[in-house]
Amino acid sequence: MSVSVTPHAIGESLDRLEGPLKVRGAATYAFEWPVDDRAYMYPLQAEIAAGRITGVDSANAVAVDGVLAVLTHENAPQLADAGDAEIAALHSPEVAFRGQLVGALIAETAEIARDAAGLVRFEYEQRAHAVEMKADSDDLAKPDEAAQFGAGGGELQNGEPADTELGDLDGALAAAAIELDQTYTTPMHNHNPLEPHAGIAVWDEEEGLTLHCSSQGVHMVRMQLAGAFGLDPSRIRVISPHVGGGFGSKVYPCSYLTLATMAAKAVPGRPVKFALTRQQMFSLVGYRPPTSQRIRLGADESGRLTAISHEIVQQTARVKGYAEQIGACTRTMYAAPNRRTTHRLDPLDVAVPTIMRGPGEASGVFALESAIDEMALACGMDPVEFRLRNEPEAHPESGLPFSSRHQVECLREGAMRFGWQQRDPAPRLRREGDWMVGEGIAATVYPSPRLPGSAASIRLGADGRYAVRIGAADIGTGTWTTLTQIAADALEVGVEVIDLEIGDTALPPASSAGFSSGINCWGTSICAAAEQLRAKLYPEHGGAVPVDGLEVTAEMPDNPDMANYEMYSFGAQFAEVHVHADTRELRVPRLVGVFDVGRVINPKTARSQLLGGMTQGISMALFEDSVVDPRFGHVVNHDFAGYHVAANADVQTIEAH
């Protein structure tokens, strides 16, 4: 056996291995798999925000030439489990939010399906609805009161408690030499990955369901659909090797996949293709919930925090609860002996929120860091120095040591690279023509979680090639490349002899691509499999590969240190911001970010992710805002003409270190 040894596969800035496929248009996305005798599905959506369907007239649609079937709650297959509102579709006449799926058209062409969909008429019995979040609502409830929100609802992500309290917060605030009490709000933000939610479903009475879909976790999709339809998971195969962006919207299966499965069962043997329109995605694929966050800070004369309180109200759906750990950043970032965080949900007649681009942290760090800036000003201190002065030695609430914490280094390095000391600290004094110029700083934090359920297999063939197989996902982050590098490094071979397979339930199970946990979980599983293979190859076979090859499968091992340490990444971001004196137009000509990210697998792909995250920060702060019409319950700016995501013209100089 002849292999090339590449001892530094981890840490090399390799070009993306799947890059040539993507630029040639040869990477197969969900809607693009070649299938014969295909049919097309177009979803039907509710036109009221709350109530029930009292009548359906589909006669005109059925009469259209080329229409194969019309599905509604009156004729849809009965679900074995309709308890999860994100999965259930067409199981009852009840309408929980505007835009809810209430039917589907299946036709010979996409054009016929969409045209005929407009001929189906629904009659409704409406009830009064509420779609505007109110921080003082009488219906506020703790997230762990799951019974109020339906099956699976309400708990915070990552096992975070809804509320925490240490010390005497009220007493400390009353005694503080300097006190801040401010409320910060964030609006609803909608998911808009470049690739819309799409797929192809094929139902075979003997084989079961084959589903090509855009997914951040194929095994989760299979598990959820198997439960909904009462199928053995082995009768469902989900395939998703390339994903055109996810950002959290493709982690949890949504009701449109249930609808696609029903459509496939209505025309057995024929592939049914579907792709949500941009407008449909504003009601069917989840969103970041709006929040209201009251932060109270107390400090002594030296600028040391004595009290921190973060009280959060966030929107959720009445049909199913969803809660983000918005206050987790406040539990981690700064030292103070007296502290409190609370989370409350306002259940409304809206679609279910979901994970979106740093769920919890994105909203929570904005409010916390805004308050920290204002407190530094109140204390008469430099914002960087104020943060350094309140750096904790251990986790402020658990008391556990950090596995690593380089927040101080990030702040100091960022200040040096940005030229922070040369800024004019007084507001609105520096001008460049008609533009007021200022500089800002924010620290940031993100957990380093491990999600259970990953395993990897490696097969070494007699030709010296290694087939590395795991049901992971590449949502555009570079997983195809980085997992290949990890495998090559663990096996002490060159990346050119690694054949990686991902994105298929025919492969060993893998956790979903969420919470920035993928490389941690999948890479650890691959390393475990590589260790087993090497042990099997050398002690058992003396380094000689049998004619029929060698294969091992290993599950992700436990990390006992996770119980003994707090594990996070940290960072500091510096921004130069221009505000037009007359129009108040905002521009961000320069961002500098310094990040404590742990071990970097591929500097090129890692830097790309950091640049993307900073761009999303510009987008969240300046542009993205979903406007809901309270009369009807829908997002009115539900396309790229009204909902702007930061583009090249909005982004100037970004440095990520």
XYZ file of C-alpha atoms in Angstrom:
657
model
C 0.000 0.000 0.000
C 1.361 3.407 -1.000
C 0.059 6.550 0.690
C 1.351 10.076 0.930
C 1.849 11.389 4.452
C 0.566 14.883 5.219
C 1.224 15.452 8.915
C -0.179 18.998 8.864
C -3.564 18.410 7.218
C -5.206 20.218 10.136
C -4.336 23.905 10.024
C -3.762 24.122 6.262
C -5.721 26.646 4.194
C -6.986 24.163 1.653
C -9.357 25.300 -1.077
C -12.808 23.824 -0.741
C -12.818 20.343 -2.197
C -16.383 20.745 -3.460
C -15.648 24.217 -4.850
C -15.151 23.145 -8.489
C -18.495 21.318 -8.393
C -20.256 24.422 -7.148
C -18.763 26.866 -9.631
C -19.588 24.450 -12.490
C -23.145 24.006 -11.246
C -22.472 20.300 -10.750
C -23.090 20.173 -6.983
C -26.545 18.616 -6.646
C -28.874 20.660 -4.457
C -32.235 19.423 -3.234
C -34.359 20.506 -6.200
C -31.780 19.521 -8.806
C -31.591 15.738 -8.586
C -32.384 14.239 -12.008
C -35.660 12.315 -11.859
C -38.029 11.028 -14.509
C -41.820 11.250 -14.681
C -41.829 14.008 -12.107
C -44.829 15.839 -10.705
C -44.895 19.176 -8.884
C -46.413 20.335 -5.604
C -47.561 23.829 -4.690
C -48.612 24.512 -1.078
C -51.891 26.160 -0.072
C -51.775 28.521 2.918
C -54.317 29.831 5.402
C -55.595 33.353 4.829
C -56.612 33.977 8.431
C -54.516 34.267 11.589
C -56.716 32.134 13.855
C -59.843 30.027 13.518
C -60.929 26.950 11.622
C -61.757 25.856 8.093
C -65.491 25.316 7.632
C -65.555 24.454 3.948
C -63.366 23.521 0.989
C -64.247 23.829 -2.709
C -61.596 22.308 -4.956
C -63.829 21.403 -7.921
C -62.473 24.093 -10.230
C -58.890 23.125 -9.464
C -59.512 19.420 -10.003
C -61.024 20.208 -13.391
C -57.832 21.819 -14.678
C -56.005 19.680 -17.214
C -52.790 18.396 -15.684
C -53.893 18.525 -12.047
C -53.180 15.159 -10.415
C -54.545 15.701 -6.914
C -55.709 18.295 -4.425
C -54.894 17.607 -0.783
C -56.641 19.236 2.177
C -57.448 18.135 5.714
C -60.535 16.427 4.283
C -58.625 13.819 2.258
C -55.026 13.880 3.524
C -53.457 10.711 4.962
C -53.997 10.389 8.687
C -50.859 11.086 10.700
C -49.768 8.603 13.336
C -48.518 11.470 15.515
C -49.754 15.017 15.011
C -48.491 16.292 18.368
C -45.663 18.410 16.984
C -47.063 21.492 15.283
C -43.859 21.986 13.294
C -44.286 18.548 11.707
C -48.037 18.075 11.543
C -49.849 19.220 8.412
C -53.469 18.848 7.251
C -54.411 16.862 10.357
C -57.340 19.093 11.371
C -59.362 22.105 10.189
C -57.839 24.323 12.909
C -55.791 27.330 11.817
C -53.123 28.521 14.265
C -51.460 31.279 12.221
C -51.698 33.059 8.897
C -49.749 31.191 6.250
C -50.222 27.785 7.886
C -50.325 24.923 5.398
C -53.919 23.978 4.626
C -53.480 22.016 1.409
C -51.439 21.227 -1.676
C -51.839 21.036 -5.447
C -50.028 18.223 -7.276
C -49.802 18.663 -11.036
C -47.817 17.738 -14.119
C -45.941 21.049 -14.151
C -45.013 23.678 -11.601
C -46.982 26.284 -13.544
C -50.182 24.230 -13.577
C -49.846 23.513 -9.848
C -49.396 27.177 -8.939
C -52.174 28.358 -11.234
C -54.670 25.758 -10.036
C -53.828 26.486 -6.411
C -55.547 29.845 -6.823
C -58.789 28.076 -7.734
C -59.190 26.261 -4.405
C -61.584 28.097 -2.116
C -61.600 27.847 1.677
C -64.302 29.101 4.005
C -63.259 30.039 7.532
C -64.697 30.691 10.932
C -62.350 33.287 12.348
C -61.558 33.996 15.969
C -59.885 37.016 17.501
C -56.130 36.866 17.182
C -53.077 38.443 18.802
C -49.831 38.767 16.833
C -47.995 41.641 18.559
C -45.595 40.811 21.381
C -46.122 42.816 24.575
C -43.590 42.845 27.380
C -46.399 43.467 29.894
C -48.795 40.842 28.533
C -50.993 39.024 31.038
C -50.155 35.734 29.294
C -46.401 35.728 29.998
C -45.128 32.378 31.235
C -41.863 30.683 32.124
C -40.434 28.569 29.301
C -40.422 25.380 31.349
C -44.207 25.540 31.691
C -44.333 23.339 28.600
C -47.925 22.224 29.085
C -49.099 25.675 28.036
C -47.400 25.436 24.684
C -48.109 21.925 23.415
C -45.833 18.953 22.920
C -42.134 19.638 23.033
C -42.628 23.304 23.814
C -40.940 25.906 25.849
C -37.687 24.730 27.368
C -34.573 26.782 26.780
C -31.989 25.429 24.384
C -28.908 23.570 25.604
C -30.535 22.721 28.928
C -30.250 26.282 30.248
C -32.596 27.073 33.164
C -35.235 29.715 32.529
C -34.222 31.771 35.578
C -31.119 32.118 37.717
C -30.365 34.243 40.775
C -27.344 34.693 43.020
C -26.858 37.008 45.978
C -29.076 39.964 46.882
C -29.684 41.681 43.565
C -32.250 44.245 44.725
C -30.138 45.221 47.725
C -27.021 45.546 45.578
C -28.803 47.751 43.039
C -30.152 49.986 45.800
C -26.667 50.355 47.298
C -24.810 50.842 44.006
C -22.884 54.063 43.523
C -23.764 54.009 39.815
C -26.880 52.352 38.393
C -28.231 51.700 34.892
C -31.797 50.651 34.052
C -32.512 50.330 30.337
C -34.767 48.300 28.053
C -33.619 47.129 24.639
C -35.777 45.621 21.912
C -35.073 43.518 18.835
C -37.520 42.935 15.973
C -38.556 39.765 14.204
C -35.968 38.559 11.675
C -36.820 36.097 8.925
C -34.706 33.365 7.369
C -33.559 33.931 3.807
C -30.858 31.436 2.794
C -29.887 31.630 -0.864
C -31.290 28.149 -1.538
C -34.995 28.105 -0.658
C -36.457 25.180 1.232
C -37.017 22.630 -1.493
C -36.867 18.973 -2.345
C -38.066 15.880 -4.141
C -40.168 13.185 -2.469
C -40.750 9.698 -3.874
C -43.070 7.150 -2.278
C -42.769 3.450 -3.093
C -45.160 1.040 -1.413
C -42.403 -1.518 -0.908
C -39.315 0.644 -0.379
C -40.951 3.521 1.474
C -39.979 7.203 1.225
C -36.937 8.701 -0.486
C -36.579 12.398 0.220
C -34.064 14.798 -1.297
C -34.306 17.949 0.791
C -32.238 20.895 1.928
C -31.417 19.909 5.493
C -28.974 20.630 8.294
C -29.570 17.156 9.709
C -30.866 14.284 7.603
C -31.164 11.867 10.513
C -33.385 14.262 12.443
C -35.644 14.635 9.411
C -35.946 10.855 9.133
C -36.710 10.463 12.829
C -39.401 13.150 12.823
C -41.117 11.970 9.643
C -41.006 8.336 10.795
C -42.845 9.342 13.959
C -45.388 11.474 12.134
C -46.309 8.757 9.625
C -45.799 5.747 11.884
C -43.071 4.305 9.679
C -40.030 2.307 10.605
C -37.077 4.694 10.115
C -35.464 2.123 7.819
C -38.255 2.858 5.306
C -37.175 6.484 4.978
C -34.026 7.672 3.245
C -33.139 11.378 3.375
C -30.402 12.748 1.100
C -28.809 16.203 1.334
C -25.122 16.377 0.351
C -25.094 20.096 -0.517
C -27.100 22.822 1.210
C -27.310 26.387 -0.048
C -27.312 28.000 3.370
C -29.282 27.110 6.460
C -28.523 29.487 9.355
C -30.770 27.370 11.602
C -33.859 27.301 9.395
C -33.067 23.789 8.148
C -32.263 22.162 11.504
C -35.747 21.105 12.522
C -38.049 19.461 9.964
C -41.014 21.647 9.032
C -44.567 20.868 8.001
C -43.774 21.376 4.317
C -41.799 18.097 4.397
C -44.860 16.356 5.802
C -46.890 17.907 3.001
C -44.355 16.726 0.409
C -44.544 13.195 1.802
C -48.335 13.264 1.563
C -48.083 14.515 -2.006
C -45.716 11.687 -2.908
C -48.125 9.157 -1.405
C -50.910 10.642 -3.523
C -48.997 9.800 -6.726
C -47.003 6.693 -5.698
C -43.923 5.972 -7.752
C -43.697 9.474 -9.172
C -41.121 11.941 -7.817
C -42.830 15.070 -6.504
C -40.741 18.236 -6.699
C -41.377 21.375 -4.676
C -39.630 24.631 -3.851
C -41.054 27.226 -1.501
C -41.339 30.711 -2.907
C -39.529 33.517 -1.113
C -42.894 34.795 0.144
C -43.873 31.370 1.528
C -40.639 31.147 3.478
C -41.689 34.134 5.585
C -44.378 31.996 7.232
C -43.194 28.392 6.910
C -39.523 28.050 7.904
C -39.216 29.880 11.220
C -37.706 33.176 12.297
C -35.819 34.876 15.117
C -38.431 35.976 17.666
C -38.715 39.624 18.689
C -37.568 40.446 22.219
C -37.840 43.038 24.948
C -34.895 42.990 27.362
C -34.598 45.021 30.544
C -31.040 45.229 31.869
C -30.123 46.719 35.232
C -26.512 47.186 36.260
C -24.962 48.414 39.474
C -21.317 49.413 40.023
C -19.120 50.872 42.753
C -17.047 54.050 42.461
C -14.151 52.143 40.875
C -16.287 50.840 38.021
C -16.599 47.266 39.264
C -19.988 45.690 38.706
C -21.819 44.737 41.880
C -25.132 43.715 40.301
C -26.365 42.412 36.924
C -29.999 41.758 36.021
C -31.288 40.673 32.606
C -35.056 40.207 32.248
C -36.200 38.873 28.875
C -39.564 38.651 27.172
C -39.635 36.895 23.818
C -42.341 35.943 21.359
C -43.423 32.364 20.857
C -46.266 30.575 19.091
C -49.453 29.619 20.863
C -49.498 26.337 18.943
C -45.995 25.328 20.104
C -43.505 26.971 22.415
C -39.974 27.928 21.475
C -37.541 29.700 23.783
C -33.990 30.956 23.282
C -31.307 31.180 25.979
C -31.014 34.942 25.515
C -29.725 35.548 29.037
C -26.993 32.899 28.882
C -24.457 35.476 27.701
C -25.142 37.605 30.771
C -24.552 34.582 32.993
C -21.109 34.149 31.458
C -19.542 37.447 30.440
C -18.899 39.643 33.488
C -18.109 39.269 37.168
C -20.636 40.516 39.740
C -21.600 38.879 43.064
C -25.323 39.688 42.738
C -27.102 38.591 39.581
C -30.441 37.587 38.108
C -31.658 36.425 34.696
C -35.264 35.631 33.775
C -36.946 34.451 30.582
C -40.642 34.814 29.807
C -42.637 33.891 26.712
C -45.560 35.699 25.127
C -47.585 33.057 23.210
C -49.290 34.485 20.117
C -51.198 33.401 17.022
C -48.029 33.237 14.933
C -45.822 30.661 13.273
C -43.293 28.854 15.443
C -39.934 30.694 15.810
C -36.740 28.719 15.324
C -32.962 28.771 15.477
C -31.444 31.696 13.570
C -27.808 32.780 13.318
C -26.621 32.557 16.926
C -29.984 31.849 18.585
C -30.134 33.614 21.929
C -26.646 35.065 21.748
C -27.437 37.359 18.796
C -30.286 39.056 20.657
C -28.840 38.790 24.153
C -25.315 40.039 23.441
C -26.749 43.058 21.596
C -28.672 44.139 24.690
C -25.945 43.256 27.193
C -23.145 44.969 25.301
C -25.275 48.050 24.672
C -25.860 48.267 28.426
C -22.179 47.702 29.191
C -21.267 50.592 26.880
C -23.777 52.887 28.560
C -22.560 51.840 31.997
C -18.954 52.535 31.042
C -20.025 56.032 29.984
C -21.880 56.517 33.270
C -18.751 55.445 35.166
C -16.585 57.794 33.126
C -14.484 54.878 31.881
C -13.181 53.726 28.537
C -15.501 50.919 27.303
C -12.571 48.556 26.740
C -11.108 49.251 30.174
C -14.536 48.808 31.796
C -14.837 45.359 30.257
C -11.309 44.398 31.332
C -12.012 45.536 34.886
C -15.039 43.259 35.122
C -13.433 40.133 33.657
C -14.280 37.061 35.800
C -11.657 34.588 37.000
C -14.112 31.678 36.779
C -17.656 31.269 35.504
C -19.644 33.884 37.441
C -22.543 31.558 38.232
C -21.329 27.959 38.192
C -17.932 28.783 39.689
C -16.268 26.267 37.360
C -13.008 27.233 35.643
C -13.072 27.980 31.926
C -11.335 25.411 29.737
C -9.860 28.483 28.063
C -10.841 32.129 28.096
C -8.976 34.679 26.012
C -11.448 37.547 26.186
C -8.804 39.916 27.565
C -6.410 39.104 24.727
C -9.185 39.624 22.166
C -10.022 43.051 23.596
C -6.416 44.206 23.738
C -5.427 42.803 20.359
C -8.539 44.246 18.752
C -7.970 47.669 20.289
C -4.408 47.691 18.986
C -5.358 46.585 15.450
C -8.287 49.005 15.279
C -6.421 52.008 16.651
C -8.868 52.362 19.523
C -6.648 54.673 21.559
C -6.591 57.230 18.729
C -10.360 57.619 18.623
C -12.257 60.682 19.861
C -14.310 59.375 22.798
C -16.743 62.317 22.803
C -19.921 61.666 20.769
C -20.717 63.693 17.638
C -17.478 65.690 17.708
C -15.633 64.079 14.812
C -16.904 65.015 11.364
C -16.052 64.062 7.817
C -18.064 66.503 5.743
C -21.749 65.889 6.466
C -21.016 62.631 8.281
C -20.624 62.193 12.026
C -17.992 59.546 12.780
C -17.791 57.319 15.821
C -16.195 54.092 17.006
C -17.734 51.277 19.007
C -16.747 48.069 20.763
C -18.617 44.907 21.685
C -17.403 41.717 23.296
C -18.992 38.430 22.333
C -19.357 34.860 23.526
C -20.559 31.541 22.160
C -20.732 28.119 23.838
C -18.804 25.060 22.701
C -21.515 22.402 22.875
C -21.527 18.739 22.005
C -24.700 17.219 20.659
C -25.217 13.472 21.130
C -25.789 10.871 18.463
C -22.846 10.972 16.059
C -20.849 8.036 14.690
C -18.465 7.553 11.781
C -17.229 4.624 9.759
C -13.952 4.299 7.861
C -13.189 1.636 5.299
C -9.657 1.061 4.056
C -9.536 -0.656 0.691
C -6.741 -2.745 -0.767
C -6.017 0.184 -3.106
C -5.009 2.337 -0.133
C -8.021 4.645 -0.263
C -10.104 5.476 2.799
C -13.888 5.783 2.583
C -14.970 8.036 5.477
C -18.711 7.982 6.010
C -20.878 10.090 8.361
C -24.339 11.604 7.952
C -23.085 15.149 8.548
C -24.144 18.288 6.665
C -22.330 20.981 4.727
C -24.523 24.080 4.787
C -21.907 26.120 2.970
C -19.401 26.239 5.821
C -16.765 23.931 4.312
C -17.580 20.610 6.008
C -16.611 18.627 2.899
C -13.097 20.030 3.218
C -12.595 20.222 6.979
C -13.797 16.681 7.712
C -11.485 15.409 4.981
C -8.614 17.259 6.660
C -9.499 15.818 10.066
C -9.658 12.289 8.654
C -6.327 12.686 6.837
C -4.677 14.039 9.970
C -6.056 11.265 12.185
C -5.044 8.556 9.706
C -1.695 10.205 8.903
C -2.333 10.121 5.171
C -2.866 12.704 2.446
C -6.225 14.284 1.811
C -6.060 12.933 -1.751
C -6.694 9.362 -0.552
C -9.755 10.293 1.545
C -13.181 9.718 -0.013
C -15.718 11.499 2.213
C -19.439 10.766 2.144
C -21.917 12.957 4.054
C -25.539 14.091 3.946
C -27.370 10.765 3.690
C -29.275 8.637 6.202
C -27.679 5.579 4.569
C -24.523 6.699 6.424
C -23.802 6.443 10.155
C -25.895 8.890 12.211
C -24.728 12.430 12.890
C -26.038 15.302 14.941
C -27.498 18.236 13.063
C -25.400 21.170 11.916
C -26.434 23.575 14.644
C -24.959 25.595 17.531
C -21.549 25.554 15.815
C -21.178 22.004 17.125
C -20.692 20.083 13.897
C -16.914 19.867 13.638
C -16.657 19.149 17.367
C -19.059 16.206 17.153
C -18.373 14.835 13.676
C -14.612 15.362 13.789
C -14.357 13.627 17.158
C -16.317 10.666 15.771
C -13.985 10.428 12.772
C -10.930 10.583 15.033
C -12.348 7.762 17.157
C -12.943 5.639 14.056
C -9.425 6.393 12.767
C -7.933 5.282 16.063
C -9.845 2.003 15.905
C -8.855 1.415 12.289
C -5.169 1.993 12.979
C -5.323 -0.352 15.969
C -6.982 -2.984 13.817
C -4.606 -2.534 10.898
C -1.313 -2.761 12.763
C -1.659 -5.056 15.783
C -4.152 -7.380 14.098
C -2.923 -7.373 10.505
C 0.659 -6.215 10.801
C -0.005 -3.202 8.608
C -1.146 -5.321 5.637
C -4.586 -4.541 4.230
C -6.696 -7.656 3.589
C -7.924 -8.191 0.046
C -11.479 -7.359 1.070
C -10.350 -4.318 3.065
C -10.922 -3.241 6.657
C -13.859 -1.308 8.082
C -14.663 0.083 11.534
C -17.465 2.200 12.989
C -17.052 4.302 16.104
C -19.408 6.472 18.107
C -18.405 9.886 19.370
C -16.705 9.283 22.734
C -17.727 11.175 25.837
C -15.632 14.077 27.041
C -15.405 13.787 30.853
C -13.912 17.285 31.086
C -17.225 18.847 30.072
C -18.479 18.317 33.624
C -15.425 20.002 35.092
C -15.038 23.069 32.891
C -17.071 25.792 31.262
C -16.341 25.733 27.521
C -16.859 28.840 25.415
C -15.329 30.899 22.656
C -14.926 34.652 23.022
C -14.272 37.635 20.834
C -14.152 41.403 20.482
C -15.480 43.470 17.619
C -14.671 47.079 16.820
C -16.721 49.206 14.438
C -16.311 52.561 12.754
C -19.767 53.993 12.098
C -20.776 57.014 10.019
C -24.112 58.778 10.524
C -25.244 61.459 8.082
C -25.976 64.618 10.027
C -29.130 65.453 8.058
C -30.606 62.184 6.781
C -29.376 59.929 9.600
C -28.259 57.386 7.003
C -25.937 54.814 8.584
C -22.796 53.346 7.073
C -20.206 50.981 8.502
C -16.961 51.512 6.588
C -14.817 49.341 8.867
C -15.150 46.344 11.185
C -12.302 44.644 13.039
C -12.909 41.369 14.872
C -10.541 39.288 16.994
C -11.784 35.852 17.977
C -10.831 33.129 20.442
C -12.073 30.161 18.400
C -10.045 27.181 19.584
C -8.193 24.910 17.189
C -8.617 26.039 13.601
C -9.022 23.195 11.106
C -8.796 25.345 7.982
C -7.868 29.048 8.317
C -9.392 29.900 4.953
C -12.834 28.453 5.662
C -12.743 29.637 9.278
C -11.987 33.216 8.241
C -14.797 33.011 5.709
C -17.219 32.085 8.488
C -16.043 34.958 10.690
C -16.426 37.449 7.845
C -19.895 36.070 7.189
C -20.879 36.386 10.836
C -19.726 40.004 10.951
C -21.627 40.743 7.749
C -24.734 39.218 9.328
C -24.196 41.556 12.275
C -24.352 44.550 9.942
C -27.452 43.070 8.349
C -29.189 42.438 11.678
C -28.357 45.875 13.077
C -29.105 48.105 10.102
C -31.407 46.381 7.636
C -33.368 43.296 8.650
C -36.788 43.967 10.163
C -39.899 41.898 9.543
C -43.001 44.089 9.733
C -46.171 42.278 10.806
C -49.596 43.684 9.971
C -51.540 43.253 13.236
C -54.855 43.211 11.377
C -54.053 40.066 9.406
C -51.024 38.507 11.087
C -48.635 38.283 8.153
C -45.230 39.800 7.361
C -45.907 42.531 4.809
C -42.317 42.954 3.557
C -42.097 39.288 2.619
C -39.623 39.419 -0.255
C -36.208 40.829 -1.114
C -37.800 44.055 -2.341
C -38.946 44.861 1.200
C -36.702 42.739 3.412
C -33.093 43.692 2.827
C -30.210 41.375 3.671
C -26.766 42.986 3.663
C -25.194 42.824 0.201
C -21.782 43.774 -1.175
C -22.652 47.470 -1.377
C -23.407 47.513 2.358
C -20.107 45.982 3.423
C -16.799 47.770 3.076
C -13.663 46.811 5.036
C -13.901 43.790 7.346
C -10.915 42.324 9.168
C -11.162 39.009 11.005
C -8.219 37.852 13.100
